[in-house]
Short mmCIF file of C-alpha atoms in Angstrom, two decimals:
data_model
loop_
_atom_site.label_atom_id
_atom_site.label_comp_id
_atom_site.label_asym_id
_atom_site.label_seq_id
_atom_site.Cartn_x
_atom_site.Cartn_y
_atom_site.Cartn_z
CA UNK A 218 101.95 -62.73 70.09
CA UNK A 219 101.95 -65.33 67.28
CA UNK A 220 99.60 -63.43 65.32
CA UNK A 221 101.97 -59.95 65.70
CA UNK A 222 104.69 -62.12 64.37
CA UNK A 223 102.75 -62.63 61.65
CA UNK A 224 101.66 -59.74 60.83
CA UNK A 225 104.99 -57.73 60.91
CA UNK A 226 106.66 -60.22 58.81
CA UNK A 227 103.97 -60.05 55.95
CA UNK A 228 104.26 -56.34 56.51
CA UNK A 229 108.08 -56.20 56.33
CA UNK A 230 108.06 -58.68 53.30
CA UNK A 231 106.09 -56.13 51.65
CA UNK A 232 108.10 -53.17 52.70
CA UNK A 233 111.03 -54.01 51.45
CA UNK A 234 110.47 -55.94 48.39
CA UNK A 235 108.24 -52.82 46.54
CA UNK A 236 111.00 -50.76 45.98
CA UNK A 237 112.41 -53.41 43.70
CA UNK A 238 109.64 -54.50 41.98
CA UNK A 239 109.30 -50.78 41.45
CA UNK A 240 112.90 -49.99 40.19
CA UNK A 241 112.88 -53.21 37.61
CA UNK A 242 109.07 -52.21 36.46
CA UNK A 243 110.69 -49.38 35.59
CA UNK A 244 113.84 -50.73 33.88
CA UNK A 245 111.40 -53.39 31.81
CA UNK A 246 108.50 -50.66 31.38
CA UNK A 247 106.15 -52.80 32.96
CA UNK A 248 103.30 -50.47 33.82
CA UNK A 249 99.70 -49.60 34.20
CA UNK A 250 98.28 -48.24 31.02
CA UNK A 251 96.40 -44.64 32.07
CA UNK A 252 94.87 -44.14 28.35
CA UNK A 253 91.64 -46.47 29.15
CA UNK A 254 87.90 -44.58 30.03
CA UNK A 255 88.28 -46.09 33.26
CA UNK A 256 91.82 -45.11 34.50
CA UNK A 257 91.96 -41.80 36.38
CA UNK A 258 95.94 -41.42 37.07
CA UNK A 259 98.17 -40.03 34.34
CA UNK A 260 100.93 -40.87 35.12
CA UNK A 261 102.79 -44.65 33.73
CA UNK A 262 102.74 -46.26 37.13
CA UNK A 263 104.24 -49.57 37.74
CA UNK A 264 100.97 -52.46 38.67
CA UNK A 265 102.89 -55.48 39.84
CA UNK A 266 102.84 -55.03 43.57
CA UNK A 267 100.45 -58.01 43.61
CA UNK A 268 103.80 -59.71 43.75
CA UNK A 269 104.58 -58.06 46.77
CA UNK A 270 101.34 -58.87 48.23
CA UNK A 271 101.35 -62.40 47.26
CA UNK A 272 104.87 -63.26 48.04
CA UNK A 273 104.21 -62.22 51.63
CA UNK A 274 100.97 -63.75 52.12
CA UNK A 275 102.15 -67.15 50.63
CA UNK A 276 105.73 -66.86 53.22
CA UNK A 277 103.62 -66.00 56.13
CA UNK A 278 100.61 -68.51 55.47
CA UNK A 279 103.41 -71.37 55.06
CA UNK A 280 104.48 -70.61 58.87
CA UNK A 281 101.15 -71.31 59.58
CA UNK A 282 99.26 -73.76 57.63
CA UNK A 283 101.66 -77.27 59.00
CA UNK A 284 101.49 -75.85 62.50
CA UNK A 285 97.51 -75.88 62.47
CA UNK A 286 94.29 -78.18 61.06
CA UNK A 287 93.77 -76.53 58.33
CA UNK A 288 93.43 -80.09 55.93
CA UNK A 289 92.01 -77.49 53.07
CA UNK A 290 95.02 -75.05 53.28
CA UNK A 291 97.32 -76.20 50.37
CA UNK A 292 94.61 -76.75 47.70
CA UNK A 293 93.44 -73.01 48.83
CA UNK A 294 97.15 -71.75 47.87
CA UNK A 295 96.98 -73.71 44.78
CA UNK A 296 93.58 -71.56 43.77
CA UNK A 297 95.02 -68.66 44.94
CA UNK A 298 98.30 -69.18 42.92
CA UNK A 299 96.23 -70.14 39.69
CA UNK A 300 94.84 -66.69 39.99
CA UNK A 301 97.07 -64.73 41.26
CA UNK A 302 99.47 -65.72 37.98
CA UNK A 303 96.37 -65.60 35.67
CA UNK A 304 96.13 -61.72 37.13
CA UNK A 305 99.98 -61.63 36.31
CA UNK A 306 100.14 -62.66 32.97
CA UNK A 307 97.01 -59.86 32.12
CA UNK A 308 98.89 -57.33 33.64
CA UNK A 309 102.24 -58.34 31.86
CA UNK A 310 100.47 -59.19 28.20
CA UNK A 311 97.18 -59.04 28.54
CA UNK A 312 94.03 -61.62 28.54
CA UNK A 313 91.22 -61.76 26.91
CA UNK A 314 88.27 -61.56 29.51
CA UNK A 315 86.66 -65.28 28.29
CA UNK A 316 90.05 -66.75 29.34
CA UNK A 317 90.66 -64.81 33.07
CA UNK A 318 86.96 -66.16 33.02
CA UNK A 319 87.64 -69.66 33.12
CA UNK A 320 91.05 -69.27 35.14
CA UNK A 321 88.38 -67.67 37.77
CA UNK A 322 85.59 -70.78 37.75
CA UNK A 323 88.69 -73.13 38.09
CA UNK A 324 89.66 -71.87 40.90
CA UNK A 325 86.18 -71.43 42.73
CA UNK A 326 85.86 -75.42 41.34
CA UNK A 327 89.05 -76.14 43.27
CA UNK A 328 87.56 -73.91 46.64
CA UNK A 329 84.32 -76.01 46.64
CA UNK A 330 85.13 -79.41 45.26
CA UNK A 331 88.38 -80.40 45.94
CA UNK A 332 89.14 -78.78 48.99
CA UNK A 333 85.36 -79.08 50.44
CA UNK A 334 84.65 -75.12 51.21
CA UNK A 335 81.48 -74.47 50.70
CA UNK A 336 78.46 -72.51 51.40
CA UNK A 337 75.60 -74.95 52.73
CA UNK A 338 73.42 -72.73 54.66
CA UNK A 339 71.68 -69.44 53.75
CA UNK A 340 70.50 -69.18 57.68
CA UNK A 341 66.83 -68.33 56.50
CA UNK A 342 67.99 -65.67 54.00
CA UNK A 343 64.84 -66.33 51.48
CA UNK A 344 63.42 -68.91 53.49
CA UNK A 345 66.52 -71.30 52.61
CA UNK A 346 68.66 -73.04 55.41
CA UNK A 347 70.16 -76.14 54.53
CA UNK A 348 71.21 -76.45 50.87
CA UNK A 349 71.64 -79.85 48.85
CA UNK A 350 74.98 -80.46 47.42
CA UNK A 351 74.30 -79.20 43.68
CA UNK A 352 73.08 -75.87 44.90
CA UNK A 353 75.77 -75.84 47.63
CA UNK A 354 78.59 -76.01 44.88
CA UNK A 355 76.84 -73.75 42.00
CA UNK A 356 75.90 -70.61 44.50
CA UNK A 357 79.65 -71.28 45.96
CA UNK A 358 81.25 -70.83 42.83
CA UNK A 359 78.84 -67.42 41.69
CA UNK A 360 79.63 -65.90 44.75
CA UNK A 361 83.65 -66.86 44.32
CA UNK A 362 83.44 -65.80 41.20
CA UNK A 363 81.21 -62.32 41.67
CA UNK A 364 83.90 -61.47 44.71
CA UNK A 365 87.12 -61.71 42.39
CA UNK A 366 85.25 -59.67 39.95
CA UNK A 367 84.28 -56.96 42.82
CA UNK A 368 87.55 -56.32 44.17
CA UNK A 369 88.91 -56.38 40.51
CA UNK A 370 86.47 -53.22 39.51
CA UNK A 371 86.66 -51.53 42.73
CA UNK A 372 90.26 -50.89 42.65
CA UNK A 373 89.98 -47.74 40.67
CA UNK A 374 91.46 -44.74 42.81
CA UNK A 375 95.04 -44.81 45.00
CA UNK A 376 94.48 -46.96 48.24
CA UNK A 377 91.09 -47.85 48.11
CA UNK A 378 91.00 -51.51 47.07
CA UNK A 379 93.98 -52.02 49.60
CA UNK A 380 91.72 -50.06 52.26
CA UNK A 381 88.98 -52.13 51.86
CA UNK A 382 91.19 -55.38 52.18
CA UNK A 383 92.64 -54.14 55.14
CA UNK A 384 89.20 -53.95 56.35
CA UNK A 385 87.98 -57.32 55.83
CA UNK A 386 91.56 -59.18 56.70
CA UNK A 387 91.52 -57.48 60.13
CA UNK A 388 87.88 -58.35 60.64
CA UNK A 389 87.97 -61.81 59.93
CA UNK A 390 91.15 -62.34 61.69
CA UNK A 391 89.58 -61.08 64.98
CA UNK A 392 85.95 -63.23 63.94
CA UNK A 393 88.07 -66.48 63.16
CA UNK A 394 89.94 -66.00 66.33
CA UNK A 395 87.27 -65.64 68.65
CA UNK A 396 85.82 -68.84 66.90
CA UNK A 397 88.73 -70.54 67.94
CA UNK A 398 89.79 -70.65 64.49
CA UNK A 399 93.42 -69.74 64.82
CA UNK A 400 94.83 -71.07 61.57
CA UNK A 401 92.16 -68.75 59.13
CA UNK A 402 92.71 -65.81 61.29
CA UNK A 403 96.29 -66.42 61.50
CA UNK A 404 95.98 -66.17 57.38
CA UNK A 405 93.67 -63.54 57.44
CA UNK A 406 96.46 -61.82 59.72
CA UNK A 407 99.24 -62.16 57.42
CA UNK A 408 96.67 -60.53 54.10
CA UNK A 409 96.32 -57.58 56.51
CA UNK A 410 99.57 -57.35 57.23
CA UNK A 411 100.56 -57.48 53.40
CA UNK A 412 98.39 -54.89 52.61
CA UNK A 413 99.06 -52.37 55.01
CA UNK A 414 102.57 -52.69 53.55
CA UNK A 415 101.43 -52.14 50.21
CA UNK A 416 99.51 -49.17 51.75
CA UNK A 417 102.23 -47.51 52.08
CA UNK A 418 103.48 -47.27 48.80
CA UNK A 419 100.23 -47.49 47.30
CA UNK A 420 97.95 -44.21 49.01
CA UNK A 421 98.19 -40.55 47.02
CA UNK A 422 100.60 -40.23 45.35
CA UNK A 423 100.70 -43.85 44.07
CA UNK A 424 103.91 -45.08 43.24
CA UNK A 425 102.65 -48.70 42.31
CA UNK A 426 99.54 -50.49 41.53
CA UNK A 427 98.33 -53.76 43.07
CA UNK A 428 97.57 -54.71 39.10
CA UNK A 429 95.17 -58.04 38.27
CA UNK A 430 97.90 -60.09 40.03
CA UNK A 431 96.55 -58.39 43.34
CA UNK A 432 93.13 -57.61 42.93
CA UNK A 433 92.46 -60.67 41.51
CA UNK A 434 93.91 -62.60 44.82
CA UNK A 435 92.56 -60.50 47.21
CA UNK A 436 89.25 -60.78 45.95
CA UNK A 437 89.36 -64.99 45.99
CA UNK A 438 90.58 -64.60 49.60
CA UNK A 439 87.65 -61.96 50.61
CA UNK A 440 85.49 -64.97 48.97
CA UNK A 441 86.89 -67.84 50.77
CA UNK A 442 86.96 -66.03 54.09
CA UNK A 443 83.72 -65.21 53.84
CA UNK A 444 82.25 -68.69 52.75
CA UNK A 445 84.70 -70.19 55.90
CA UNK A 446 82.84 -67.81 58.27
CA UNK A 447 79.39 -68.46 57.02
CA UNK A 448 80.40 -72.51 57.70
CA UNK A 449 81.78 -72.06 60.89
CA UNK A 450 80.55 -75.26 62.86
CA UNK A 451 79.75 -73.07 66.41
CA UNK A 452 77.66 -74.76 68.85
CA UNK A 453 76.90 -70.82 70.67
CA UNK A 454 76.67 -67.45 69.22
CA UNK A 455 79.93 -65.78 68.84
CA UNK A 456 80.40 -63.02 71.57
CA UNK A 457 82.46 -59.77 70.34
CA UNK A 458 82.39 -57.68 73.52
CA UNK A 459 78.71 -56.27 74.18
CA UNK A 460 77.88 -57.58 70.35
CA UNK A 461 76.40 -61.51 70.32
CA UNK A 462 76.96 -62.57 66.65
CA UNK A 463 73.56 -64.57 65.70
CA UNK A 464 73.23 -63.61 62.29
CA UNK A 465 76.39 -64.46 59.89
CA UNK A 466 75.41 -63.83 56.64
CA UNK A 467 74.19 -60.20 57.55
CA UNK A 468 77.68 -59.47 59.03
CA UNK A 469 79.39 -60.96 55.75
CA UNK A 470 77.72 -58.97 53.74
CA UNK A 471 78.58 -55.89 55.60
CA UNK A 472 82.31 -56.64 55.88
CA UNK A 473 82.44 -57.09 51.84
CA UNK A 474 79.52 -54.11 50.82
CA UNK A 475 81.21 -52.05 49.20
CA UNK A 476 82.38 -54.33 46.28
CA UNK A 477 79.34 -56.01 46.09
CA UNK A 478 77.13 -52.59 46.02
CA UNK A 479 79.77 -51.00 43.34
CA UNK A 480 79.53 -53.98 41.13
CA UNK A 481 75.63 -54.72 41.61
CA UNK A 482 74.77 -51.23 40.54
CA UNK A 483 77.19 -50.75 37.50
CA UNK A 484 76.15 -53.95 35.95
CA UNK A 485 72.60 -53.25 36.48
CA UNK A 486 73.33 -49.65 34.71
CA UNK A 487 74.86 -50.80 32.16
CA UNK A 488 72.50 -53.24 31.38
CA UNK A 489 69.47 -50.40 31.41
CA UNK A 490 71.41 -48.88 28.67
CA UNK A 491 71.39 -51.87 26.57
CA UNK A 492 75.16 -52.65 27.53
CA UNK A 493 77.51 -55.55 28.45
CA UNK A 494 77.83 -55.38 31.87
CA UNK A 495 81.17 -56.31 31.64
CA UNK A 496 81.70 -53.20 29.09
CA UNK A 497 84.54 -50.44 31.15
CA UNK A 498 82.74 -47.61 32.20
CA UNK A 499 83.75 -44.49 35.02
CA UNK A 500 80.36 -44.40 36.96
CA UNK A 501 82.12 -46.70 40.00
CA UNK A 502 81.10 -44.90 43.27
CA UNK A 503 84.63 -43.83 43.32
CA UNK A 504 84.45 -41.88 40.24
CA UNK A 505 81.38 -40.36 41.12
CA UNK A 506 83.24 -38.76 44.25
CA UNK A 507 86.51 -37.75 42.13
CA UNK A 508 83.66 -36.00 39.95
CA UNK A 509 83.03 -33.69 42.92
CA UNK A 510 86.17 -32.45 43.64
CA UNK A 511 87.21 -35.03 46.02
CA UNK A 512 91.30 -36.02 45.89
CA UNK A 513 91.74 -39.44 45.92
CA UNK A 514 92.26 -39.71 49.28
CA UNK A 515 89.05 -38.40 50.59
CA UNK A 516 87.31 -40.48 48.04
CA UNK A 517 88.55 -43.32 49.95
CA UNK A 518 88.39 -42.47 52.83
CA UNK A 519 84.41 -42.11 52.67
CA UNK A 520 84.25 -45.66 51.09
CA UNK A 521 86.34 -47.35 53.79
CA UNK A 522 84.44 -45.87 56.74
CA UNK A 523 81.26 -46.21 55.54
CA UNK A 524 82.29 -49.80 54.63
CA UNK A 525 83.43 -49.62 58.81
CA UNK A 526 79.79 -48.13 59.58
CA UNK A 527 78.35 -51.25 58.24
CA UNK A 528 79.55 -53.16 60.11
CA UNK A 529 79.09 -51.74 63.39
CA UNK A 530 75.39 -51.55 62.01
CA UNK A 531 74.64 -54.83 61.31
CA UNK A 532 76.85 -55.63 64.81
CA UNK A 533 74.14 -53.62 66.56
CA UNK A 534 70.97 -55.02 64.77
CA UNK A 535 71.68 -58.99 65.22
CA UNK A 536 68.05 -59.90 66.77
CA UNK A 537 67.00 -59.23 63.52
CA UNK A 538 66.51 -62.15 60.81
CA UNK A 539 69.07 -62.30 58.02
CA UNK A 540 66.55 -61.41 55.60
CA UNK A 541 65.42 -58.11 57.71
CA UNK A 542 69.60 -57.12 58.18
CA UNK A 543 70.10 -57.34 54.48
CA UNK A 544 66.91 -55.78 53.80
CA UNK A 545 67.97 -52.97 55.95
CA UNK A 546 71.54 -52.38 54.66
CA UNK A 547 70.28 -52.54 51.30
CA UNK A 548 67.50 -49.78 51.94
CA UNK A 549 70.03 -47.74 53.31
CA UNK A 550 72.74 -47.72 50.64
CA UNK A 551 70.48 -47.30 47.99
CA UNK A 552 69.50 -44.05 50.10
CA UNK A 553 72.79 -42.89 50.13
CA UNK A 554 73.65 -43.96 46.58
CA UNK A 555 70.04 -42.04 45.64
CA UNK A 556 71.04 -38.73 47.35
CA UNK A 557 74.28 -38.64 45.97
CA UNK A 558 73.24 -38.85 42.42
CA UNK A 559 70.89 -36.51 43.09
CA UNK A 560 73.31 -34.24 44.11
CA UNK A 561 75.79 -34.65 41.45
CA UNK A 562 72.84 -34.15 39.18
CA UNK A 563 72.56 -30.79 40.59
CA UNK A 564 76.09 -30.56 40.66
CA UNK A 565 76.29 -30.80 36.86
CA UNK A 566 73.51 -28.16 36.36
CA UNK A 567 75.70 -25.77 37.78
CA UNK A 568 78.65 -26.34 35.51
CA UNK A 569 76.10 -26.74 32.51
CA UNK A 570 75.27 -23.27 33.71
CA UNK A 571 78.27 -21.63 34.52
CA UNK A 572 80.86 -23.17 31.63
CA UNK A 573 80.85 -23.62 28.05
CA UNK A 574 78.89 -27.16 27.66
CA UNK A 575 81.64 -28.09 24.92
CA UNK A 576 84.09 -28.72 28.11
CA UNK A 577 81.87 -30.69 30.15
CA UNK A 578 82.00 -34.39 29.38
CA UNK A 579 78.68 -36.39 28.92
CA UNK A 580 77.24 -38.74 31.71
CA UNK A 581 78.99 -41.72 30.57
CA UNK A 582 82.54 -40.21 29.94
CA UNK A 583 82.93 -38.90 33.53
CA UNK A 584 86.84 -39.91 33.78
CA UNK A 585 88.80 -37.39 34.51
CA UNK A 586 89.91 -36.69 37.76
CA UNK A 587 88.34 -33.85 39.94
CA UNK A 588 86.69 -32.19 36.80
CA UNK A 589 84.05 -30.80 38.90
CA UNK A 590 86.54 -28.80 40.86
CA UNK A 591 88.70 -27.69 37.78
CA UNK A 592 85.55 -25.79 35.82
CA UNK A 593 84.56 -24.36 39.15
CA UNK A 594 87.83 -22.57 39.03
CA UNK A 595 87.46 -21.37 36.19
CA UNK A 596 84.37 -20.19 36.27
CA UNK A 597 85.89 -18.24 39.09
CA UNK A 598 88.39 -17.39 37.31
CA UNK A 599 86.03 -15.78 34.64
#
């Protein structure tokens, strides 16, 4: 019941405080600039309803935080805060990427020093278990650090960054509480609730962005779940229905794949073409799927249940090692990501065939939205 409470209140908080950050975005012109390679809307669309998102999360996880051990709870809102208003001065003036940067390694600094969260065990992933404390606190703060950055690049397209976040929230509400860990899921109760709020003013057509000040925070909370799961002290398996859960890290991995695939790939294709990785680019997965035609909504729909599929598959393979689950899901995404370029690559052929090449943009300028579709038509038209 507790955990309803919580979750309509974040939702409600939400609910009714968007249509004001919308109306005095609009009064200040405080919105999302749609003139960059990797935008696809064209429309000026308010991106503050981080504020939204925050605001409710921080109300709701204050009901909960003195009413439960959690000893690490307020210095995780203070990391969470530091980033949530680094994301809100970007998306109000701008930052430069050196200084969001450093705002992003203090917080992961605060997550693993101060308030003691850390990852200490890699559960035979590589052949490592334990980890000493050095190692503990440097891989802690890449993977903070590589989350924020995920969820910050993934949410390209209308709902799909809030989609994904519903996702994980839900999952590691239902995880922590069956660990007996009601004060994380109670938290991870109130994000989900936020979200699905934010959902609703946020899925096709978009009438606000979550901006940095969201993305940014939702990614450091993905991160922090995730590290709390992987330390759960459990002295027996956790048992979800017919599903025993033996190997964490595999299950992790699943719930956050998405992001992590999206980001992996990108970086390592911009690097091949003698690029910073950090350079803005439109070959995300999502873009890849607006190139085919797909609306927005479609595009993330496939993400998020393929991001549920994972799940369930690494749910149904846990007498495997970590090392053979990860294996696996990495085989199998690199399947799917093969096929579909190799589709698209045939996709483009036919354009090149069918329309004058002048109108079809190169590989790296892919960016506007459901071109594929719009040159079919006209060579239909024609």
């Amino acid at each position: 019941m507790l955990s309803l409470i919580i979750f309509i209140t974040s939702y409600l908080v939400v609910f009714f405080s968007i249509p004001s950050i919308i109306k005095v975005a609009y009064q200040k012109r405080l919105f999302d600039d749609p003139d960059t390679v990797r935008k696809v809307h064209k429309r000026i669309i308010p991106n503050l309803g981080g504020i939204a998102i925050f605001t409710a999360f921080l109300f709701s996880s204050s009901l909960v935080i003195p009413h439960h051990h959690l000893p690490e709870g307020s210095m995780l809102m203070a990391a969470g805060l530091l980033l949530f208003m680094t994301g809100l001065r970007d998306d109000l003036v701008g930052l430069t990427p050196t200084f969001k940067f450093i705002a992003q390694i203090a917080s992961a600094v605060v997550v693993t020093i101060v308030a003691d969260l850390r990852i200490e065990n890699l559960y035979g992933l590589f052949n490592y278990y334990e980890l000493n404390y050095a190692t503990s606190i440097a891989l802690t703060i890449l993977f903070i650090v590589g989350i924020v950055n995920a969820f910050n690049l993934i949410d390209g397209i209308d709902g799909l960054a809030g989609s994904l976040t519903l996702i994980f929230s839900l999952t590691y509400a239902f995880l922590f509480y069956k660990a007996g860990e009601m004060g994380w899921s109670l938290m991870a109760t109130a994000l989900g609730g936020a979200i699905l709020g934010f959902l609703f003013f946020n899925i096709t057509p978009a009438k606000i962005f979550m901006g940095d000040c969201g993305s940014l925070l939702i990614g450091f909370l993905a991160a922090i779940f995730s590290i709390k799961f992987l330390s759960l002290e459990s002295p027996v398996p956790l048992q979800l229905g017919a599903f025993q859960i033996n190997e964490r890290i595999g299950l992790a991995m699943a719930i956050l794949i998405i992001p992590i695939f999206d980001t992996l790939r990108v970086f390592t294709l911009r690097i091949l073409k003698n690029r910073s990785p950090f350079t803005a680019d439109s070959n995300h997965l999502h873009h890849r799927l607006l190139f085919l035609g797909l609306s927005h909504i479609q595009s993330t729909f496939i993400l998020a249940f393929s991001n549920i599929m994972f799940i369930v598959l690494v749910l149904a393979l846990q007498d495997f090692s970590a090392g053979e689950i990860i294996s696996i899901l990495g085989l199998m995404i690199l399947t799917v990501n093969g096929l579909l370029s190799l589709y698209i690559e045939q996709y483009k052929k036919t354009l090149f065939a069918h329309a004058d090449r002048t109108e079809v943009l190169p590989d790296d300028k892919i960016s506007t939205e459901n071109y594929g579709s719009r040159v079919l038509n006209k060579i239909f038209k024609n």
